[in-house]
Tab-separated table of C-alpha atoms in Angstrom:
chain	number	residue	atom	x	y	z
A	1368	MET	CA	-36.874	-10.035	-64.418
A	1369	ARG	CA	-33.765	-11.982	-65.338
A	1370	LEU	CA	-33.033	-12.848	-68.948
A	1371	MET	CA	-33.581	-16.590	-69.401
A	1372	ASP	CA	-31.695	-18.763	-71.877
A	1373	ILE	CA	-34.618	-20.239	-73.790
A	1374	PRO	CA	-34.766	-21.135	-77.495
A	1375	ALA	CA	-36.914	-18.911	-79.712
A	1376	ALA	CA	-40.508	-20.038	-80.010
A	1377	ALA	CA	-41.452	-21.855	-83.193
A	1378	ALA	CA	-44.167	-20.646	-85.558
A	1379	MET	CA	-47.707	-21.662	-84.783
A	1380	THR	CA	-48.747	-24.592	-86.920
A	1381	ALA	CA	-51.885	-26.474	-88.062
A	1382	ALA	CA	-54.613	-25.633	-90.534
A	1383	LEU	CA	-56.488	-22.668	-89.116
A	1384	VAL	CA	-59.998	-21.440	-89.757
A	1385	ILE	CA	-59.882	-17.735	-90.560
A	1386	THR	CA	-62.864	-15.389	-90.823
A	1387	THR	CA	-61.973	-12.641	-93.257
A	1388	GLY	CA	-63.141	-9.156	-94.109
A	1389	ALA	CA	-64.803	-6.499	-91.990
A	1390	ALA	CA	-68.337	-7.776	-92.514
A	1391	GLN	CA	-68.055	-11.105	-94.268
A	1392	ASP	CA	-69.280	-14.609	-93.615
A	1393	ILE	CA	-66.564	-16.205	-95.763
A	1394	LYS	CA	-64.435	-18.788	-93.966
A	1395	THR	CA	-61.535	-20.735	-95.359
A	1396	THR	CA	-58.917	-23.138	-94.138
A	1397	ILE	CA	-55.502	-21.517	-94.444
A	1398	ASP	CA	-52.252	-22.845	-93.052
A	1399	VAL	CA	-50.867	-19.471	-92.001
A	1400	ALA	CA	-47.679	-21.099	-90.718
A	1401	LYS	CA	-46.629	-21.610	-94.344
A	1402	LEU	CA	-47.298	-18.046	-95.465
A	1403	GLY	CA	-44.512	-15.519	-95.842
A	1404	PRO	CA	-40.848	-15.659	-94.854
A	1405	GLN	CA	-40.012	-18.546	-92.534
A	1406	VAL	CA	-37.553	-18.774	-89.657
A	1407	GLY	CA	-34.048	-18.465	-91.077
A	1408	GLN	CA	-35.154	-16.583	-94.200
A	1409	PRO	CA	-34.637	-12.871	-94.963
A	1410	VAL	CA	-37.641	-10.603	-95.385
A	1411	PRO	CA	-38.101	-8.194	-98.310
A	1412	GLU	CA	-36.879	-4.619	-97.992
A	1413	PHE	CA	-39.339	-1.728	-98.247
A	1414	SER	CA	-39.660	2.032	-98.031
A	1415	LEU	CA	-42.961	3.109	-96.451
A	1416	SER	CA	-44.296	6.312	-94.927
A	1417	ASP	CA	-45.517	6.467	-91.337
A	1418	GLN	CA	-48.414	8.375	-89.764
A	1419	ASN	CA	-46.338	11.579	-89.883
A	1420	GLY	CA	-45.300	11.167	-93.512
A	1421	LYS	CA	-41.756	10.110	-92.599
A	1422	ALA	CA	-40.241	7.408	-94.823
A	1423	TRP	CA	-38.795	4.296	-93.190
A	1424	THR	CA	-36.840	1.353	-94.543
A	1425	LEU	CA	-36.240	-2.013	-92.938
A	1426	ARG	CA	-32.680	-0.880	-92.179
A	1427	SER	CA	-33.683	2.411	-90.566
A	1428	LEU	CA	-36.135	0.609	-88.252
A	1429	MET	CA	-33.486	-1.768	-86.924
A	1430	ARG	CA	-32.208	-1.495	-83.373
A	1431	PRO	CA	-29.130	-3.186	-81.842
A	1432	LYS	CA	-30.911	-6.529	-81.407
A	1433	GLY	CA	-33.338	-6.422	-84.312
A	1434	LEU	CA	-36.933	-5.530	-85.062
A	1435	MET	CA	-40.473	-6.574	-84.207
A	1436	LEU	CA	-42.453	-6.142	-87.448
A	1437	VAL	CA	-46.217	-6.408	-87.011
A	1438	PHE	CA	-48.782	-6.775	-89.793
A	1439	TYR	CA	-52.397	-5.959	-88.979
A	1440	ARG	CA	-55.645	-5.391	-90.849
A	1441	SER	CA	-56.678	-1.789	-90.185
A	1442	ALA	CA	-56.360	1.029	-87.656
A	1443	ASP	CA	-59.776	2.253	-88.797
A	1444	TRP	CA	-62.408	-0.516	-88.772
A	1445	CYS	CA	-60.688	-3.475	-87.019
A	1446	PRO	CA	-61.254	-3.254	-83.235
A	1447	TYR	CA	-58.833	-6.109	-82.510
A	1448	CYS	CA	-56.101	-4.329	-84.471
A	1449	LYS	CA	-56.642	-1.003	-82.730
A	1450	THR	CA	-56.626	-2.682	-79.336
A	1451	GLN	CA	-53.410	-4.464	-80.304
A	1452	LEU	CA	-51.751	-1.229	-81.447
A	1453	ALA	CA	-52.617	0.449	-78.150
A	1454	GLU	CA	-51.036	-2.509	-76.315
A	1455	LEU	CA	-47.926	-2.247	-78.495
A	1456	GLN	CA	-47.590	1.410	-77.503
A	1457	THR	CA	-47.441	0.459	-73.812
A	1458	ARG	CA	-44.458	-1.831	-74.555
A	1459	THR	CA	-42.247	0.514	-76.572
A	1460	ALA	CA	-39.993	1.181	-73.580
A	1461	ASP	CA	-39.652	-2.556	-72.832
A	1462	LEU	CA	-38.678	-3.278	-76.419
A	1463	ALA	CA	-36.187	-0.420	-76.411
A	1464	LYS	CA	-34.582	-1.763	-73.213
A	1465	ASN	CA	-34.176	-5.096	-74.967
A	1466	GLY	CA	-32.643	-3.381	-78.016
A	1467	ILE	CA	-35.564	-4.235	-80.314
A	1468	GLY	CA	-37.227	-1.844	-82.773
A	1469	LEU	CA	-40.962	-1.787	-83.474
A	1470	ALA	CA	-43.090	-0.980	-86.524
A	1471	ALA	CA	-46.547	-2.018	-87.722
A	1472	VAL	CA	-47.766	-2.270	-91.322
A	1473	SER	CA	-51.260	-2.025	-92.819
A	1474	TYR	CA	-52.871	-0.904	-96.048
A	1475	ASP	CA	-54.328	2.175	-94.283
A	1476	ALA	CA	-53.658	5.562	-95.824
A	1477	VAL	CA	-51.438	8.017	-93.962
A	1478	PRO	CA	-54.386	10.256	-92.879
A	1479	ILE	CA	-56.112	7.235	-91.279
A	1480	LEU	CA	-52.925	6.379	-89.394
A	1481	ALA	CA	-52.417	9.994	-88.362
A	1482	ASP	CA	-55.958	10.227	-86.994
A	1483	PHE	CA	-55.638	7.010	-84.995
A	1484	SER	CA	-52.176	7.923	-83.686
A	1485	LYS	CA	-53.386	11.315	-82.496
A	1486	ARG	CA	-56.381	9.800	-80.676
A	1487	ARG	CA	-54.416	6.988	-79.039
A	1488	GLY	CA	-51.007	8.573	-78.543
A	1489	ILE	CA	-49.126	6.188	-80.837
A	1490	THR	CA	-45.473	7.152	-81.160
A	1491	PHE	CA	-43.927	4.145	-82.956
A	1492	PRO	CA	-44.076	3.962	-86.782
A	1493	LEU	CA	-47.421	2.904	-88.252
A	1494	LEU	CA	-46.446	2.258	-91.860
A	1495	SER	CA	-48.801	2.837	-94.767
A	1496	ASP	CA	-48.622	0.222	-97.527
A	1497	PRO	CA	-50.701	1.698	-100.362
A	1498	GLY	CA	-52.004	-0.955	-102.690
A	1499	SER	CA	-50.670	-3.596	-100.254
A	1500	ALA	CA	-47.489	-3.917	-102.321
A	1501	THR	CA	-45.332	-4.821	-99.319
A	1502	ILE	CA	-47.988	-7.129	-97.880
A	1503	LYS	CA	-48.010	-8.998	-101.185
A	1504	ARG	CA	-44.219	-9.168	-101.344
A	1505	TYR	CA	-44.205	-10.707	-97.871
A	1506	GLY	CA	-46.662	-13.347	-99.110
A	1507	ILE	CA	-49.265	-12.743	-96.399
A	1508	LEU	CA	-52.066	-11.100	-98.396
A	1509	ASN	CA	-55.452	-12.430	-97.325
A	1510	THR	CA	-56.478	-13.910	-100.667
A	1511	THR	CA	-59.888	-14.987	-99.380
A	1512	VAL	CA	-61.096	-11.372	-99.566
A	1513	PRO	CA	-62.394	-10.640	-103.093
A	1514	GLU	CA	-61.270	-7.541	-104.951
A	1515	THR	CA	-64.900	-6.427	-105.064
A	1516	ASN	CA	-64.743	-5.847	-101.294
A	1517	GLN	CA	-63.554	-2.245	-101.442
A	1518	GLN	CA	-63.103	-1.933	-97.674
A	1519	SER	CA	-61.206	-5.135	-96.887
A	1520	PHE	CA	-59.325	-6.168	-100.025
A	1521	GLY	CA	-55.609	-5.808	-99.398
A	1522	ILE	CA	-55.518	-6.802	-95.742
A	1523	PRO	CA	-52.841	-9.227	-94.541
A	1524	PHE	CA	-53.205	-12.255	-92.349
A	1525	PRO	CA	-52.237	-10.577	-89.067
A	1526	GLY	CA	-49.026	-11.652	-87.427
A	1527	THR	CA	-45.607	-10.684	-86.137
A	1528	PHE	CA	-42.106	-11.305	-87.455
A	1529	MET	CA	-39.134	-11.108	-85.091
A	1530	LEU	CA	-36.059	-10.160	-87.139
A	1531	ASN	CA	-32.355	-10.018	-86.396
A	1532	THR	CA	-30.241	-7.089	-87.520
A	1533	GLN	CA	-29.686	-8.736	-90.914
A	1534	GLY	CA	-33.443	-8.830	-91.538
A	1535	VAL	CA	-33.634	-12.603	-91.067
A	1536	VAL	CA	-36.671	-14.105	-89.329
A	1537	THR	CA	-35.763	-15.540	-85.926
A	1538	SER	CA	-39.360	-16.337	-84.888
A	1539	ARG	CA	-42.921	-15.779	-86.094
A	1540	PHE	CA	-46.216	-15.336	-84.270
A	1541	PHE	CA	-49.241	-15.607	-86.528
A	1542	GLU	CA	-52.802	-15.746	-85.327
A	1543	GLN	CA	-55.185	-18.673	-85.264
A	1544	ALA	CA	-58.013	-16.266	-86.087
A	1545	TYR	CA	-58.067	-12.581	-86.874
A	1546	GLN	CA	-59.521	-11.825	-83.423
A	1547	GLU	CA	-56.523	-13.344	-81.618
A	1548	ARG	CA	-53.406	-11.260	-80.957
A	1549	SER	CA	-50.341	-12.222	-78.935
A	1550	THR	CA	-49.152	-9.401	-76.700
A	1551	VAL	CA	-45.618	-8.069	-76.724
A	1552	GLY	CA	-45.181	-9.310	-73.166
A	1553	SER	CA	-46.224	-12.808	-74.159
A	1554	ILE	CA	-43.861	-12.846	-77.134
A	1555	MET	CA	-40.996	-11.524	-75.029
A	1556	ALA	CA	-41.634	-14.116	-72.312
A	1557	ARG	CA	-41.687	-16.945	-74.839
A	1558	LEU	CA	-38.390	-15.708	-76.265
A	1559	GLY	CA	-36.842	-15.480	-72.798
A	1560	ASN	CA	-36.579	-11.687	-72.642
A	1561	ASN	CA	-37.247	-9.352	-69.749
A	1562	VAL	CA	-40.867	-8.435	-69.024
A	1563	ASP	CA	-41.389	-5.358	-66.863
A	1564	VAL	CA	-44.360	-6.421	-64.718
A	1565	GLN	CA	-45.182	-7.065	-61.075
A	1566	ALA	CA	-44.251	-10.545	-59.915
A	1567	THR	CA	-44.663	-12.750	-56.856
A	1568	THR	CA	-41.831	-14.890	-55.496
A	1569	VAL	CA	-42.389	-18.012	-53.404
A	1570	SER	CA	-39.452	-19.885	-51.871
A	1571	SER	CA	-38.924	-23.275	-50.277
A	1572	ALA	CA	-35.821	-25.182	-49.253
A	1573	GLN	CA	-35.724	-26.792	-52.711
A	1574	LEU	CA	-37.086	-24.195	-55.182
A	1575	GLU	CA	-37.541	-20.477	-55.684
A	1576	MET	CA	-40.498	-19.620	-57.965
A	1577	THR	CA	-41.272	-16.214	-59.441
A	1578	SER	CA	-44.754	-15.945	-60.943
A	1579	PHE	CA	-46.255	-13.243	-63.148
A	1580	ALA	CA	-48.767	-12.555	-65.904
A	1581	THR	CA	-47.221	-10.842	-68.912
A	1582	ASP	CA	-50.092	-8.323	-69.075
A	1583	SER	CA	-52.109	-6.581	-66.378
A	1584	ALA	CA	-54.886	-5.339	-68.710
A	1585	VAL	CA	-56.367	-7.538	-71.433
A	1586	ALA	CA	-59.284	-7.480	-73.866
A	1587	PRO	CA	-61.278	-10.035	-75.885
A	1588	GLY	CA	-58.854	-11.711	-78.284
A	1589	THR	CA	-55.784	-10.957	-76.170
A	1590	GLN	CA	-53.447	-13.921	-75.932
A	1591	PHE	CA	-51.068	-13.445	-73.022
A	1592	SER	CA	-48.954	-15.684	-70.824
A	1593	LEU	CA	-48.754	-16.872	-67.239
A	1594	VAL	CA	-45.081	-17.336	-66.443
A	1595	LEU	CA	-43.114	-19.207	-63.798
A	1596	ASP	CA	-39.382	-18.639	-63.467
A	1597	VAL	CA	-38.063	-21.537	-61.382
A	1598	ARG	CA	-34.670	-21.745	-59.722
A	1599	PRO	CA	-33.766	-25.099	-58.106
A	1600	ALA	CA	-31.504	-24.956	-55.065
A	1601	ARG	CA	-27.909	-26.106	-55.494
A	1602	GLY	CA	-27.788	-29.879	-55.982
A	1603	VAL	CA	-31.580	-30.127	-56.393
A	1604	HIS	CA	-33.478	-31.248	-59.482
A	1605	VAL	CA	-37.130	-31.624	-60.510
A	1606	TYR	CA	-38.447	-34.060	-63.076
A	1607	ALA	CA	-39.388	-32.982	-66.586
A	1608	PRO	CA	-42.827	-33.601	-68.162
A	1609	GLY	CA	-43.167	-37.132	-69.485
A	1610	VAL	CA	-40.957	-38.750	-66.856
A	1611	THR	CA	-42.420	-41.948	-65.401
A	1612	GLY	CA	-41.721	-43.429	-61.996
A	1613	TYR	CA	-41.402	-39.958	-60.458
A	1614	LYS	CA	-43.727	-36.965	-60.182
A	1615	PRO	CA	-42.880	-34.575	-63.046
A	1616	ILE	CA	-43.337	-30.839	-62.713
A	1617	ALA	CA	-46.686	-29.615	-64.075
A	1618	LEU	CA	-48.524	-26.318	-64.230
A	1619	SER	CA	-52.311	-26.575	-64.425
A	1620	VAL	CA	-54.746	-23.672	-64.841
A	1621	GLU	CA	-58.337	-23.809	-63.650
A	1622	ALA	CA	-60.932	-23.562	-66.424
A	1623	GLN	CA	-63.481	-20.771	-66.288
A	1624	PRO	CA	-65.943	-19.104	-68.689
A	1625	GLY	CA	-64.348	-16.513	-70.959
A	1626	LEU	CA	-60.855	-17.976	-70.693
A	1627	VAL	CA	-59.258	-20.277	-73.279
A	1628	ILE	CA	-56.332	-22.275	-71.895
A	1629	ARG	CA	-53.612	-23.069	-74.401
A	1630	GLY	CA	-50.706	-25.477	-73.985
A	1631	ALA	CA	-47.900	-24.846	-71.518
A	1632	GLN	CA	-44.359	-24.513	-72.897
A	1633	TYR	CA	-41.548	-26.218	-71.020
A	1634	PRO	CA	-37.884	-25.769	-71.992
A	1635	PRO	CA	-35.621	-28.657	-73.032
A	1636	SER	CA	-34.599	-30.826	-70.075
A	1637	GLU	CA	-31.251	-32.465	-69.393
A	1638	ASP	CA	-30.188	-36.022	-68.631
A	1639	TYR	CA	-29.506	-36.861	-64.991
A	1640	HIS	CA	-27.552	-40.026	-64.189
A	1641	PHE	CA	-28.441	-41.506	-60.796
A	1642	LYS	CA	-25.380	-43.681	-60.267
A	1643	PRO	CA	-26.632	-45.948	-57.424
A	1644	LEU	CA	-29.354	-47.308	-59.733
A	1645	ASN	CA	-27.508	-46.601	-62.984
A	1646	GLU	CA	-30.641	-44.691	-63.952
A	1647	HIS	CA	-30.979	-41.933	-66.524
A	1648	VAL	CA	-33.899	-39.511	-66.235
A	1649	GLN	CA	-34.814	-36.111	-67.707
A	1650	VAL	CA	-34.709	-33.278	-65.170
A	1651	TYR	CA	-34.305	-29.558	-64.606
A	1652	GLN	CA	-31.501	-28.586	-62.243
A	1653	ARG	CA	-30.730	-25.124	-63.598
A	1654	PRO	CA	-33.022	-22.048	-63.704
A	1655	PHE	CA	-35.857	-22.546	-66.190
A	1656	ARG	CA	-39.085	-20.935	-67.350
A	1657	ILE	CA	-42.586	-22.345	-67.834
A	1658	VAL	CA	-44.870	-20.297	-70.102
A	1659	GLN	CA	-48.611	-20.988	-70.098
A	1660	ASP	CA	-50.519	-19.186	-72.856
A	1661	VAL	CA	-54.125	-18.150	-72.240
A	1662	LEU	CA	-56.647	-16.252	-74.361
A	1663	ILE	CA	-59.525	-13.970	-73.443
A	1664	ASP	CA	-62.263	-15.671	-75.445
A	1665	PRO	CA	-63.459	-13.379	-78.272
A	1666	SER	CA	-66.316	-15.710	-79.302
A	1667	PRO	CA	-69.959	-14.665	-78.702
A	1668	GLU	CA	-70.075	-17.140	-75.820
A	1669	GLY	CA	-66.900	-15.719	-74.325
A	1670	LEU	CA	-68.108	-12.134	-74.664
A	1671	ALA	CA	-71.374	-13.061	-72.990
A	1672	ALA	CA	-69.557	-14.765	-70.120
A	1673	LEU	CA	-67.421	-11.672	-69.505
A	1674	LYS	CA	-70.155	-9.061	-69.880
A	1675	ASP	CA	-69.911	-6.507	-67.061
A	1676	VAL	CA	-66.783	-8.259	-65.690
A	1677	SER	CA	-64.017	-5.785	-64.849
A	1678	SER	CA	-61.313	-8.174	-63.661
A	1679	LEU	CA	-60.480	-11.835	-63.886
A	1680	ALA	CA	-58.740	-13.972	-61.251
A	1681	ILE	CA	-56.976	-16.898	-62.909
A	1682	LYS	CA	-56.115	-19.743	-60.576
A	1683	GLY	CA	-53.592	-22.507	-61.079
A	1684	VAL	CA	-51.436	-25.062	-59.305
A	1685	LEU	CA	-47.794	-25.996	-59.742
A	1686	SER	CA	-47.086	-29.591	-58.763
A	1687	TYR	CA	-43.603	-31.055	-58.498
A	1688	GLN	CA	-41.302	-33.380	-56.602
A	1689	ALA	CA	-37.795	-32.154	-55.860
A	1690	CYS	CA	-34.868	-34.495	-55.235
A	1691	ASP	CA	-31.169	-34.288	-54.547
A	1692	GLU	CA	-28.541	-36.990	-54.899
A	1693	ASN	CA	-29.601	-38.586	-51.622
A	1694	VAL	CA	-33.346	-38.165	-51.141
A	1695	CYS	CA	-36.604	-37.281	-52.886
A	1696	PHE	CA	-38.644	-34.774	-50.928
A	1697	THR	CA	-42.401	-34.835	-50.367
A	1698	PRO	CA	-44.349	-33.880	-53.541
A	1699	GLN	CA	-45.615	-30.305	-53.427
A	1700	LEU	CA	-48.698	-28.449	-54.654
A	1701	VAL	CA	-48.250	-24.678	-54.902
A	1702	PRO	CA	-51.467	-22.645	-55.442
A	1703	LEU	CA	-51.110	-19.679	-57.790
A	1704	THR	CA	-53.329	-16.726	-58.736
A	1705	TRP	CA	-52.951	-14.144	-61.484
A	1706	THR	CA	-55.375	-11.202	-61.623
A	1707	VAL	CA	-55.903	-9.162	-64.794
A	1708	THR	CA	-58.102	-6.189	-65.614
A	1709	LEU	CA	-60.529	-6.538	-68.510
A	1710	ARG	CA	-60.862	-3.670	-70.977
A	1711	GLN	CA	-63.110	-3.067	-73.927
A	1712	LEU	CA	-62.133	-3.323	-77.570
A	1713	ASP	CA	-61.347	-0.077	-79.373
A	1714	ARG	CA	-64.284	0.440	-81.742
A	1715	GLU	CA	-63.865	4.162	-82.511
A	1716	ARG	CA	-63.554	4.859	-86.233
A	1717	ALA	CA	-61.433	7.467	-87.958
A	1718	LYS	CA	-63.052	10.845	-88.369
A	1719	PRO	CA	-64.350	11.575	-91.897
C-alpha cells in the first residue's frame, strides 16, 4: 500500500461512559480525551522493566519515526487487553517497516508478563509499572476504582499515544469503553501509513479504487477500519461530502447484528473553480483515502448475535459522480465487500 498524505487523526472526544474494574458495577462519566498528555505535549520519561527483566526508557524504545506507547489494564485478568496484545504482536513487523517502536504498559508484575508472553509468543516490551507510578505520572489512572479493590486498583484508562522521536504526542487513541480497542492497522490507516493486508482494486475510466479491511481476524471489542484509497484519473475530480448541487462521494456500510458502524473519515478537500460558471466547489482531484471505522460489538446483545459465527461479510457501497472540465459523468454505485474472521477473546489466566 502507498503512503498517503493525510493529517494525523485527532483524539476521540465526548463524555464517555466507562465500566471499571474486573468485576465491578461502578460506572462513571469520564472525558478521557482530556486525560494525560495532549497532542503537541511531551510525555513523562520512565525506566521500567519488561517481561524479561530488561530495563527500558522512553529514549531506548524510540525508533527512527517514533513510538507507539500502549496502556492497558492487565495481561492476567482482562480478556480485551490480552486479545489486544496478541494483535499488537502480529503488527510488530509492520510498525518496524514504518520506523515506529512499540511498547505496552500495565501495573502487572514481571512474572505475570513473563507468563503471558511465553504463552502467547510476545516479543515486544511489556513494561511493568509497579505501584502504577508511571500511569499516575501520565495522568491516566482510573480513579473510579477504589483502593480497596486489590485486583483492579492501579489500572489506567486504556489507550495509545503516538509519539515522535522527541517524545511529543502526535496523536492519541483512547477507548470509548474498556472493551473497545483500536487495532494497529486501524491506527496506521488513519494516520496514512502502510498497512500490509490483502486488497482489491477496481478501476474505471475516471477512478481507481483500492479497498481493504485493516484486519483479517477480529474479536469482540475490536475496532478496525474499512479503507478506500481512491485515485482520480488525470483531469478528473469527485465532489466532497457536503457539496450541494452535485452528487458528493459517500461510503455507506450495511448494518447487521454484531457490527457497530462508526463515522467515516474523509480528508480535507480542495477548492475547484469552474470558470464557465464562475463556480467554486469542494472536490478531490488528487489521490485520497476514506477510512470507515467499525466495531465488533462487545455488548451482551452483540455477543449473542455473533455466537457460533466464524466469519463476517461486511457489505457497503461507494457512490460518487466524477467530472472533468467539460462533462459530468453518470453517477456510479460501486458495491464492496470485506470479509473478516471472528476469533474468541483470550480468557486464559496466568498460572499460579
